[in-house]
Amino acid sequence: QVQLVESGGGLVQAGGSLRLSCAASVSIFNFNAMAWYRQAPEKQRELVATISIGGGPDYADSVKGRFTISRDNGTNTVYLQMNSLNPEDTAVYYCNAQTSIYTNRDYWGQGTQVTVSS
């Protein structure tokens, strides 16, 4: 059973920082890539950042230069460091494990709320 548990969300003022964590119950080597998505109220879920096993990170244009995705393969944890936050970053952030090498499925965490006040 694959479980992804996010943590680290909260309320922060504009210009502040937060670090999100995603702890996986299995080895993250089991997936082609790990990613963070977000969904703001009344908006579609959007890809924020991706990090693959052997490749470099990739970011949405809206977060480039402010957000950093990283992975700790030893603890099966993925992080999203978010700096210079602004109110437009307010959303529920979801951890995503892309394409299991065993089941060919994607897996999702339950989400963590990030609220940026102006």
PDB file of N, CA and C in Angstrom, residues 3-8 20-25 28 34-36 70 72 75-80 94-97 108-109:
ATOM      1  N   GLN A   3       1.438   5.044   0.530  1.00  0.00           N
ATOM      2  CA  GLN A   3       0.878   6.214   1.208  1.00  0.00           C
ATOM      3  C   GLN A   3       1.853   7.367   1.096  1.00  0.00           C
ATOM      4  N   LEU A   4       1.307   8.530   0.817  1.00  0.00           N
ATOM      5  CA  LEU A   4       2.079   9.765   0.766  1.00  0.00           C
ATOM      6  C   LEU A   4       1.479  10.711   1.795  1.00  0.00           C
ATOM      7  N   VAL A   5       2.293  11.186   2.706  1.00  0.00           N
ATOM      8  CA  VAL A   5       1.800  12.051   3.779  1.00  0.00           C
ATOM      9  C   VAL A   5       2.521  13.384   3.712  1.00  0.00           C
ATOM     10  N   GLU A   6       1.764  14.439   3.415  1.00  0.00           N
ATOM     11  CA  GLU A   6       2.322  15.787   3.347  1.00  0.00           C
ATOM     12  C   GLU A   6       2.256  16.455   4.711  1.00  0.00           C
ATOM     13  N   SER A   7       3.180  17.362   4.927  1.00  0.00           N
ATOM     14  CA  SER A   7       3.175  18.187   6.127  1.00  0.00           C
ATOM     15  C   SER A   7       3.905  19.482   5.822  1.00  0.00           C
ATOM     16  N   GLY A   8       3.753  20.443   6.727  1.00  0.00           N
ATOM     17  CA  GLY A   8       4.490  21.689   6.597  1.00  0.00           C
ATOM     18  C   GLY A   8       3.683  22.880   6.114  1.00  0.00           C
ATOM     19  N   LEU A  20       7.500  22.326   2.616  1.00  0.00           N
ATOM     20  CA  LEU A  20       6.594  21.187   2.639  1.00  0.00           C
ATOM     21  C   LEU A  20       7.391  19.892   2.567  1.00  0.00           C
ATOM     22  N   SER A  21       6.871  18.871   3.243  1.00  0.00           N
ATOM     23  CA  SER A  21       7.487  17.550   3.207  1.00  0.00           C
ATOM     24  C   SER A  21       6.458  16.528   2.745  1.00  0.00           C
ATOM     25  N   CYS A  22       6.922  15.516   2.065  1.00  0.00           N
ATOM     26  CA  CYS A  22       6.077  14.415   1.622  1.00  0.00           C
ATOM     27  C   CYS A  22       6.804  13.121   1.962  1.00  0.00           C
ATOM     28  N   ALA A  23       6.276  12.400   2.917  1.00  0.00           N
ATOM     29  CA  ALA A  23       6.884  11.142   3.339  1.00  0.00           C
ATOM     30  C   ALA A  23       6.157   9.988   2.664  1.00  0.00           C
ATOM     31  N   ALA A  24       6.915   9.162   1.950  1.00  0.00           N
ATOM     32  CA  ALA A  24       6.338   8.020   1.245  1.00  0.00           C
ATOM     33  C   ALA A  24       6.516   6.748   2.074  1.00  0.00           C
ATOM     34  N   SER A  25       5.544   5.866   1.970  1.00  0.00           N
ATOM     35  CA  SER A  25       5.585   4.614   2.741  1.00  0.00           C
ATOM     36  C   SER A  25       6.402   3.529   2.041  1.00  0.00           C
ATOM     37  N   ILE A  28      10.933   5.727  -2.899  1.00  0.00           N
ATOM     38  CA  ILE A  28      10.576   6.619  -4.004  1.00  0.00           C
ATOM     39  C   ILE A  28      11.318   6.249  -5.284  1.00  0.00           C
ATOM     40  N   MET A  34       8.813  12.208  -8.759  1.00  0.00           N
ATOM     41  CA  MET A  34       7.983  12.730  -7.682  1.00  0.00           C
ATOM     42  C   MET A  34       7.654  14.182  -8.020  1.00  0.00           C
ATOM     43  N   ALA A  35       6.477  14.616  -7.610  1.00  0.00           N
ATOM     44  CA  ALA A  35       6.057  15.957  -7.998  1.00  0.00           C
ATOM     45  C   ALA A  35       5.201  16.600  -6.917  1.00  0.00           C
ATOM     46  N   TRP A  36       5.093  17.898  -7.012  1.00  0.00           N
ATOM     47  CA  TRP A  36       4.152  18.677  -6.207  1.00  0.00           C
ATOM     48  C   TRP A  36       3.175  19.362  -7.153  1.00  0.00           C
ATOM     49  N   SER A  70      13.276  18.952  -3.803  1.00  0.00           N
ATOM     50  CA  SER A  70      14.413  18.082  -3.539  1.00  0.00           C
ATOM     51  C   SER A  70      13.902  16.743  -3.021  1.00  0.00           C
ATOM     52  N   ASP A  72      15.074  13.121  -0.671  1.00  0.00           N
ATOM     53  CA  ASP A  72      15.994  12.391   0.178  1.00  0.00           C
ATOM     54  C   ASP A  72      15.677  10.915  -0.023  1.00  0.00           C
ATOM     55  N   THR A  75      15.397   8.530   3.143  1.00  0.00           N
ATOM     56  CA  THR A  75      14.218   8.574   4.008  1.00  0.00           C
ATOM     57  C   THR A  75      12.920   8.568   3.197  1.00  0.00           C
ATOM     58  N   ASN A  76      13.053   8.455   1.886  1.00  0.00           N
ATOM     59  CA  ASN A  76      11.857   8.426   1.012  1.00  0.00           C
ATOM     60  C   ASN A  76      10.983   9.652   1.221  1.00  0.00           C
ATOM     61  N   THR A  77      11.628  10.793   1.248  1.00  0.00           N
ATOM     62  CA  THR A  77      10.931  12.057   1.500  1.00  0.00           C
ATOM     63  C   THR A  77      11.241  13.032   0.375  1.00  0.00           C
ATOM     64  N   VAL A  78      10.224  13.756  -0.023  1.00  0.00           N
ATOM     65  CA  VAL A  78      10.366  14.809  -1.023  1.00  0.00           C
ATOM     66  C   VAL A  78       9.997  16.132  -0.358  1.00  0.00           C
ATOM     67  N   TYR A  79      10.746  17.166  -0.689  1.00  0.00           N
ATOM     68  CA  TYR A  79      10.534  18.466  -0.073  1.00  0.00           C
ATOM     69  C   TYR A  79      10.191  19.508  -1.136  1.00  0.00           C
ATOM     70  N   LEU A  80       9.500  20.532  -0.692  1.00  0.00           N
ATOM     71  CA  LEU A  80       9.272  21.700  -1.533  1.00  0.00           C
ATOM     72  C   LEU A  80       9.560  22.930  -0.670  1.00  0.00           C
ATOM     73  N   TYR A  94      -0.384  19.209  -3.103  1.00  0.00           N
ATOM     74  CA  TYR A  94      -0.463  17.755  -3.118  1.00  0.00           C
ATOM     75  C   TYR A  94       0.857  17.147  -3.579  1.00  0.00           C
ATOM     76  N   CYS A  95       1.252  16.118  -2.890  1.00  0.00           N
ATOM     77  CA  CYS A  95       2.397  15.325  -3.313  1.00  0.00           C
ATOM     78  C   CYS A  95       1.913  14.255  -4.286  1.00  0.00           C
ATOM     79  N   ASN A  96       2.697  14.011  -5.315  1.00  0.00           N
ATOM     80  CA  ASN A  96       2.333  13.047  -6.351  1.00  0.00           C
ATOM     81  C   ASN A  96       3.511  12.139  -6.663  1.00  0.00           C
ATOM     82  N   ALA A  97       3.265  10.850  -6.653  1.00  0.00           N
ATOM     83  CA  ALA A  97       4.270   9.869  -7.065  1.00  0.00           C
ATOM     84  C   ALA A  97       3.872   9.380  -8.457  1.00  0.00           C
ATOM     85  N   TRP A 108      -1.355   9.790  -4.863  1.00  0.00           N
ATOM     86  CA  TRP A 108      -1.510  11.159  -4.350  1.00  0.00           C
ATOM     87  C   TRP A 108      -1.571  11.169  -2.829  1.00  0.00           C
ATOM     88  N   GLY A 109      -1.049  12.243  -2.255  1.00  0.00           N
ATOM     89  CA  GLY A 109      -1.242  12.477  -0.847  1.00  0.00           C
ATOM     90  C   GLY A 109      -2.569  13.165  -0.609  1.00  0.00           C
TER      91      GLY A 109
END
